[in-house]
Coordinates of C-alpha atoms in Angstrom, one line a residue:
Chain A
M1 CA 0.0 0.0 0.0
F2 CA 1.4 3.4 -0.9
D3 CA 1.9 5.3 2.3
I4 CA 4.8 7.7 2.3
A5 CA 3.8 8.8 5.8
T6 CA 5.0 5.5 7.3
Q7 CA 8.3 6.1 9.1
L8 CA 11.2 4.1 7.8
F9 CA 13.7 4.8 10.6
D10 CA 11.5 5.1 13.7
G11 CA 10.4 2.1 15.6
P12 CA 8.5 1.5 18.9
D13 CA 11.7 1.6 21.2
I14 CA 14.6 2.1 18.8
R15 CA 15.4 4.2 15.8
L16 CA 17.9 3.8 13.0
G17 CA 20.2 6.7 12.5
P18 CA 23.6 7.9 11.4
I19 CA 27.0 7.7 13.1
D20 CA 27.6 10.1 15.9
Y21 CA 31.3 10.8 15.7
E22 CA 31.3 12.3 19.2
K23 CA 29.6 9.6 21.2
D24 CA 29.7 6.4 19.2
P25 CA 33.4 5.5 18.9
E26 CA 33.7 5.0 22.7
V27 CA 30.6 2.9 22.9
E28 CA 31.6 0.7 20.1
A29 CA 35.1 0.4 21.4
K30 CA 33.7 -0.7 24.7
W31 CA 31.7 -3.5 23.0
T32 CA 34.9 -4.8 21.4
Q33 CA 36.7 -5.0 24.8
S34 CA 34.8 -8.3 25.2
A35 CA 35.5 -10.7 22.3
E36 CA 31.9 -11.9 22.7
F37 CA 30.2 -9.3 20.5
L38 CA 32.7 -9.4 17.6
R39 CA 32.8 -13.2 17.6
L40 CA 29.1 -13.2 16.9
F41 CA 28.9 -10.2 14.7
E42 CA 32.0 -10.8 12.5
F43 CA 33.5 -13.7 10.6
D44 CA 36.9 -12.0 10.7
P45 CA 38.9 -12.4 13.9
A46 CA 37.7 -10.5 16.9
R47 CA 40.1 -7.8 18.1
P48 CA 39.7 -5.1 20.8
M49 CA 39.6 -1.7 19.2
S50 CA 40.3 1.8 20.5
A51 CA 37.8 4.6 20.1
A52 CA 40.3 6.1 17.7
A53 CA 40.4 3.0 15.6
V54 CA 36.6 2.8 15.6
K55 CA 36.5 6.4 14.4
K56 CA 38.9 5.6 11.5
Q57 CA 36.6 2.6 10.6
Y58 CA 33.6 5.0 10.5
E59 CA 35.5 7.3 8.1
K60 CA 36.4 4.4 5.9
L61 CA 32.8 3.2 6.0
E62 CA 31.4 6.5 4.9
K63 CA 33.9 6.8 2.1
Q64 CA 32.9 3.3 0.9
I65 CA 29.2 4.3 1.0
D66 CA 30.0 7.4 -1.1
E67 CA 32.1 5.5 -3.7
Q68 CA 30.5 2.2 -4.1
K69 CA 26.8 3.3 -3.9
N70 CA 25.8 -0.3 -2.9
F71 CA 25.9 0.0 0.9
F72 CA 23.7 1.6 3.6
H73 CA 24.7 1.7 7.2
F74 CA 22.6 2.5 10.3
M75 CA 23.3 2.9 14.0
I76 CA 20.6 1.5 16.3
R77 CA 19.7 3.8 19.1
A78 CA 17.4 3.3 22.1
K79 CA 14.8 6.1 21.8
A80 CA 14.5 6.5 25.6
D81 CA 18.0 7.8 26.0
E82 CA 19.5 8.0 22.6
R83 CA 22.0 5.3 23.7
L84 CA 23.8 3.5 20.9
I85 CA 22.8 -0.2 21.2
G86 CA 23.8 -1.7 17.9
K87 CA 24.2 -1.4 14.2
A88 CA 22.4 -2.6 11.0
M89 CA 23.3 -2.5 7.4
V90 CA 22.2 -3.3 3.9
K91 CA 25.3 -4.2 1.8
R92 CA 26.4 -5.7 -1.5
V93 CA 23.4 -4.3 -3.2
E94 CA 23.3 -5.6 -6.8
W95 CA 20.9 -3.1 -8.4
T96 CA 20.5 -4.9 -11.6
N97 CA 19.6 -8.1 -9.9
G98 CA 17.6 -6.5 -7.1
N99 CA 19.3 -8.3 -4.2
C100 CA 21.4 -7.4 -1.1
V101 CA 22.9 -8.8 2.0
I102 CA 21.8 -7.6 5.5
R103 CA 23.6 -7.7 8.8
L104 CA 22.6 -6.4 12.2
G105 CA 23.9 -6.8 15.7
I106 CA 23.2 -5.6 19.3
G107 CA 26.5 -4.7 20.9
S108 CA 25.9 -5.5 24.6
P109 CA 24.4 -8.8 25.9
E110 CA 22.3 -6.8 28.4
D111 CA 20.5 -5.2 25.4
R112 CA 19.7 -8.5 23.7
C113 CA 16.5 -10.6 23.9
K114 CA 14.5 -7.4 24.4
G115 CA 13.0 -7.2 20.9
Y116 CA 15.4 -4.6 19.6
G117 CA 16.8 -6.9 17.0
S118 CA 13.3 -7.7 15.8
Q119 CA 12.4 -4.0 15.6
A120 CA 15.6 -3.2 13.7
L121 CA 15.2 -6.1 11.3
Q122 CA 11.6 -5.1 10.6
M123 CA 12.8 -1.6 9.6
L124 CA 15.8 -2.9 7.7
L125 CA 13.5 -5.1 5.6
R126 CA 11.0 -2.4 5.0
F127 CA 13.9 -0.2 3.8
A128 CA 15.3 -2.8 1.5
F129 CA 12.0 -3.8 -0.1
A130 CA 9.9 -0.6 0.0
E131 CA 12.6 2.0 -0.3
L132 CA 15.5 0.4 -2.2
N133 CA 12.9 -1.6 -4.2
L134 CA 14.9 -4.8 -4.0
F135 CA 13.5 -8.2 -4.8
R136 CA 15.4 -10.4 -2.3
V137 CA 17.4 -10.1 0.9
T138 CA 20.2 -12.5 1.9
A139 CA 21.6 -13.1 5.4
D140 CA 24.8 -15.1 6.2
V141 CA 24.7 -16.7 9.6
A142 CA 27.2 -18.8 11.4
E143 CA 25.9 -22.1 12.7
Y144 CA 27.0 -21.2 16.2
N145 CA 25.0 -17.9 16.3
E146 CA 21.8 -19.2 17.8
G147 CA 20.4 -15.7 18.4
A148 CA 20.7 -14.7 14.7
L149 CA 19.4 -18.1 13.5
A150 CA 16.3 -17.7 15.7
L151 CA 15.7 -14.1 14.6
F152 CA 15.8 -14.8 10.8
K153 CA 13.7 -17.9 11.1
K154 CA 11.1 -15.9 13.1
F155 CA 10.9 -13.4 10.2
G156 CA 10.3 -16.2 7.6
F157 CA 13.7 -16.3 6.1
V158 CA 14.3 -19.6 4.2
E159 CA 17.5 -21.6 4.9
E160 CA 18.9 -22.0 1.4
V161 CA 22.5 -22.9 1.5
R162 CA 24.6 -24.7 4.1
R163 CA 28.3 -24.0 3.3
R164 CA 29.8 -26.9 5.1
Q165 CA 32.7 -26.3 7.5
A166 CA 33.3 -22.8 6.0
L167 CA 34.3 -21.2 9.3
E168 CA 36.9 -22.1 11.9
K169 CA 36.5 -21.0 15.5
D170 CA 37.3 -22.5 18.9
G171 CA 39.4 -25.2 17.3
R172 CA 36.7 -26.7 15.1
R173 CA 34.9 -26.1 11.8
W174 CA 31.4 -24.7 11.6
D175 CA 28.8 -24.4 8.8
L176 CA 27.8 -21.0 7.4
I177 CA 24.1 -20.9 6.6
V178 CA 22.7 -18.6 3.9
F179 CA 19.2 -17.4 4.4
G180 CA 17.0 -15.7 1.8
L181 CA 13.7 -13.7 1.9
L182 CA 11.9 -12.6 -1.2
R183 CA 9.8 -9.5 -1.4
D184 CA 6.6 -11.5 -2.1
E185 CA 7.2 -13.5 1.0
W186 CA 7.8 -10.4 3.1
S187 CA 4.8 -8.6 1.9
Q188 CA 2.6 -11.6 2.4
M189 CA 3.6 -12.1 6.0
P190 CA 0.3 -11.6 7.8
A191 CA 0.3 -8.5 10.0
R192 CA -0.4 -10.7 13.0
A193 CA 2.8 -12.7 12.3
L194 CA 4.8 -9.5 11.9
K195 CA 3.4 -8.2 15.1
Q196 CA 4.5 -11.4 16.9
A197 CA 7.8 -11.2 15.3
K198 CA 8.3 -7.7 16.5
A199 CA 7.6 -8.7 20.2
Chain B
M1 CA 57.5 -32.4 -6.1
K2 CA 54.7 -32.4 -8.7
D3 CA 54.1 -29.6 -11.2
L4 CA 50.8 -28.2 -9.9
F5 CA 50.4 -26.0 -12.9
R6 CA 50.3 -28.6 -15.6
G7 CA 47.6 -31.1 -16.6
E8 CA 47.1 -33.1 -19.7
L9 CA 45.0 -30.7 -21.7
V10 CA 45.9 -27.4 -20.1
R11 CA 48.5 -25.5 -18.1
L12 CA 48.0 -22.7 -15.7
S13 CA 49.9 -19.5 -16.6
A14 CA 50.7 -15.9 -15.7
E15 CA 49.9 -13.5 -18.5
E16 CA 51.5 -10.2 -19.4
P17 CA 49.1 -7.3 -18.6
E18 CA 49.2 -6.0 -22.2
F19 CA 48.4 -9.3 -23.8
Q20 CA 45.8 -10.3 -21.1
A21 CA 44.0 -6.9 -21.5
K22 CA 43.7 -7.4 -25.3
Q23 CA 42.4 -10.9 -24.8
E24 CA 39.9 -9.9 -22.2
A25 CA 38.7 -7.0 -24.4
L26 CA 38.2 -9.5 -27.2
W27 CA 36.2 -11.9 -25.1
Q28 CA 34.1 -9.2 -23.6
R29 CA 32.4 -8.8 -27.0
D30 CA 30.8 -12.1 -26.3
S31 CA 28.0 -11.1 -23.9
E32 CA 26.9 -14.8 -23.5
F33 CA 30.4 -15.5 -22.1
H34 CA 30.0 -12.7 -19.6
R35 CA 26.5 -13.8 -18.6
L36 CA 27.6 -17.4 -18.0
S37 CA 30.5 -16.4 -15.9
G38 CA 29.5 -13.2 -14.1
S39 CA 26.6 -11.7 -12.2
G40 CA 27.0 -8.0 -12.7
P41 CA 25.8 -6.2 -15.8
A42 CA 27.9 -6.9 -19.0
E43 CA 30.1 -4.0 -19.8
V44 CA 32.5 -2.9 -22.5
V45 CA 35.8 -1.6 -21.2
S46 CA 38.8 -0.2 -23.0
V47 CA 42.0 -2.2 -23.3
K48 CA 43.8 0.7 -21.6
K49 CA 41.5 0.5 -18.5
I50 CA 41.8 -3.3 -18.3
Q51 CA 45.5 -3.1 -18.6
A52 CA 45.7 -0.4 -15.9
W53 CA 43.6 -2.6 -13.6
L54 CA 45.8 -5.6 -14.2
E55 CA 49.0 -3.6 -13.6
K56 CA 47.6 -2.4 -10.3
N57 CA 47.1 -6.0 -9.3
I58 CA 50.7 -6.8 -9.7
E59 CA 52.0 -3.9 -7.6
G60 CA 52.4 -6.3 -4.6
V61 CA 51.9 -9.9 -4.0
N62 CA 48.5 -10.4 -2.5
P63 CA 48.5 -13.5 -0.3
E64 CA 44.7 -13.8 -0.7
R65 CA 44.5 -13.6 -4.5
Y66 CA 45.8 -16.2 -7.1
P67 CA 44.9 -15.4 -10.7
F68 CA 45.8 -17.7 -13.5
G69 CA 45.6 -17.8 -17.3
I70 CA 44.6 -21.1 -18.8
R71 CA 46.5 -22.3 -21.9
A72 CA 45.8 -25.3 -24.0
L73 CA 48.9 -27.5 -24.1
A74 CA 48.5 -28.5 -27.7
D75 CA 49.3 -25.1 -29.1
D76 CA 49.9 -23.1 -25.9
K77 CA 46.9 -20.9 -26.8
L78 CA 45.4 -18.8 -24.1
I79 CA 41.8 -20.0 -23.7
G80 CA 40.5 -18.6 -20.5
F81 CA 41.2 -17.5 -16.9
M82 CA 40.7 -18.8 -13.4
G83 CA 41.0 -17.0 -10.1
L84 CA 41.4 -18.3 -6.6
W85 CA 40.7 -16.3 -3.5
L86 CA 42.0 -17.5 -0.2
S87 CA 40.4 -16.6 3.2
L88 CA 43.4 -16.8 5.4
I89 CA 41.6 -17.1 8.7
H90 CA 39.1 -19.8 7.6
S91 CA 41.2 -21.5 5.0
E92 CA 38.5 -21.4 2.5
V93 CA 39.2 -20.9 -1.2
W94 CA 36.7 -19.4 -3.7
V95 CA 37.3 -20.3 -7.3
G96 CA 36.0 -18.7 -10.5
I97 CA 36.7 -19.8 -14.0
G98 CA 35.8 -18.7 -17.5
I99 CA 36.8 -20.2 -20.9
G100 CA 36.6 -17.2 -23.2
D101 CA 37.4 -19.1 -26.4
R102 CA 34.2 -20.9 -27.5
E103 CA 36.2 -23.4 -29.5
Y104 CA 37.2 -24.9 -26.1
W105 CA 33.7 -25.2 -24.6
G106 CA 32.3 -28.6 -23.8
K107 CA 35.6 -30.5 -24.5
G108 CA 36.9 -31.0 -21.0
Y109 CA 39.3 -28.1 -20.9
G110 CA 37.4 -26.1 -18.2
T111 CA 37.0 -29.3 -16.2
E112 CA 40.6 -30.0 -16.2
A113 CA 41.6 -26.4 -15.4
M114 CA 39.2 -26.5 -12.4
K115 CA 40.7 -29.8 -11.3
L116 CA 44.1 -28.1 -11.3
G117 CA 42.8 -25.1 -9.5
V118 CA 41.2 -27.3 -6.8
R119 CA 44.3 -29.4 -6.4
Y120 CA 46.4 -26.2 -6.0
A121 CA 44.0 -25.0 -3.4
F122 CA 44.3 -28.1 -1.3
L123 CA 48.0 -29.0 -1.9
E124 CA 49.6 -25.6 -2.0
L125 CA 47.1 -23.1 -0.3
G126 CA 46.2 -25.5 2.5
A127 CA 42.5 -25.1 2.0
Q128 CA 40.0 -26.7 4.2
R129 CA 37.3 -26.3 1.5
V130 CA 36.9 -24.9 -1.9
S131 CA 33.7 -23.0 -2.9
L132 CA 32.0 -21.7 -5.9
G133 CA 28.8 -20.3 -7.2
V134 CA 27.2 -21.1 -10.6
H135 CA 24.1 -19.9 -12.4
E136 CA 21.1 -22.1 -12.6
Y137 CA 21.0 -21.5 -16.3
N138 CA 24.6 -22.8 -16.8
P139 CA 24.1 -26.6 -16.7
R140 CA 27.4 -27.3 -18.6
A141 CA 29.4 -25.7 -15.8
Q142 CA 27.3 -27.4 -13.1
K143 CA 28.1 -30.8 -14.7
S144 CA 31.8 -29.9 -15.0
Y145 CA 32.0 -29.0 -11.3
E146 CA 30.2 -32.2 -10.3
K147 CA 32.8 -34.2 -12.2
V148 CA 35.5 -32.4 -10.3
G149 CA 33.9 -33.4 -7.0
F150 CA 32.0 -30.3 -6.0
R151 CA 28.7 -31.0 -4.1
L152 CA 25.6 -28.9 -4.3
E153 CA 25.1 -27.1 -0.9
G154 CA 22.0 -25.0 -1.8
R155 CA 20.5 -22.3 -4.0
T156 CA 19.9 -18.7 -3.3
R157 CA 16.5 -18.2 -4.9
Q158 CA 16.0 -15.7 -7.6
D159 CA 19.0 -13.6 -6.9
M160 CA 19.7 -13.0 -10.6
L161 CA 17.5 -11.0 -13.0
R162 CA 18.4 -11.3 -16.7
E163 CA 16.3 -11.0 -19.9
G164 CA 13.3 -10.4 -17.6
R165 CA 13.7 -13.7 -15.9
R166 CA 14.7 -14.4 -12.3
T167 CA 17.0 -17.3 -11.7
D168 CA 18.8 -18.9 -8.8
S169 CA 22.5 -19.2 -8.0
L170 CA 23.8 -22.6 -7.1
W171 CA 26.4 -22.9 -4.4
M172 CA 28.8 -25.8 -4.4
G173 CA 31.6 -26.9 -2.1
I174 CA 34.3 -29.6 -1.8
L175 CA 35.8 -30.4 1.6
R176 CA 39.4 -31.2 2.2
E177 CA 38.7 -34.7 3.3
E178 CA 36.4 -35.3 0.4
W179 CA 39.0 -34.2 -2.1
F180 CA 41.8 -36.3 -0.6
E181 CA 39.5 -39.4 -0.6
M182 CA 38.6 -38.7 -4.3
Y183 CA 42.1 -38.1 -5.5
G184 CA 44.3 -39.6 -2.9
G185 CA 46.3 -36.4 -2.9
E186 CA 47.3 -36.9 -6.5
A187 CA 44.7 -35.6 -8.9

């Protein structure tokens, strides 16, 4: 339904926004002092980062966004106190094929299992399908990331590919699972299911 | 020590940027070749630009990237290219191949080149697995990869749109232990 009044970046408890160079580097640096977040969020090795290093990463990111024009990055903030709680992105957009890859993560374990991931994913999907006009969304998830597996399954993503033993961590090999969601599937998700998924 | 770059039909080579650029520019005229091997839109690029890009690639030795030319042994003719990308942390190798010369389609040249590439990945790059993607509409390549030992691991549905038709990408992989069992470390 055509409704330009629907907010793309404003959710019940969180909002998607840009990088805040003043506040965000320290918060994100803090997440990386525990390997836990990066080991879930990244496939590359976790490493602690200084706020200065995070800031440089942001600069590189914004340059990439400008140059490649196939990448959209969001910071997830709690509306109550504007606190940075995570990040979300639409990347590797192939405009001619109408597809993309999405990623999101909540930085601190205390902020997880509160529905923020669901709210962020809901907005990310709406952005990809209704604003970028893409046809399909892909998510790559490590077999050991139970939180992410549960979230994508909840939203109706289909497990499409199991890349066997593609990752090595903690002295063993793990599968990498590729999920896909098509625009038709997303738009046909009954409002009730979406509401449940958001909770 | 065996010669990993030589098979019975083809050998793996390094090509001079000037020559390779001219060859690539020639093959880019064949849009079907592009559409079989690539996922982005077909483009036409000047020899100068291709050469500049190739020259940039040889500015340092990238431990993650292993590009090869493919030459037919019979007359040492350059018939295609193959690229390997190594993920250092996870020891996974991605491989991509394209036989630009149509004369050499469907005759086993690509299959052998892929076998050499996979062997190189396991015996020289220490790969734990080798991965590739192939278009649903390219059954010749799918059969070739199956012959090499790749197993189908799934399909990303309708991630390609060409000629008004949405098609899947097939994803295949071969594990280290599978390869050693198949080839006994010889190939």
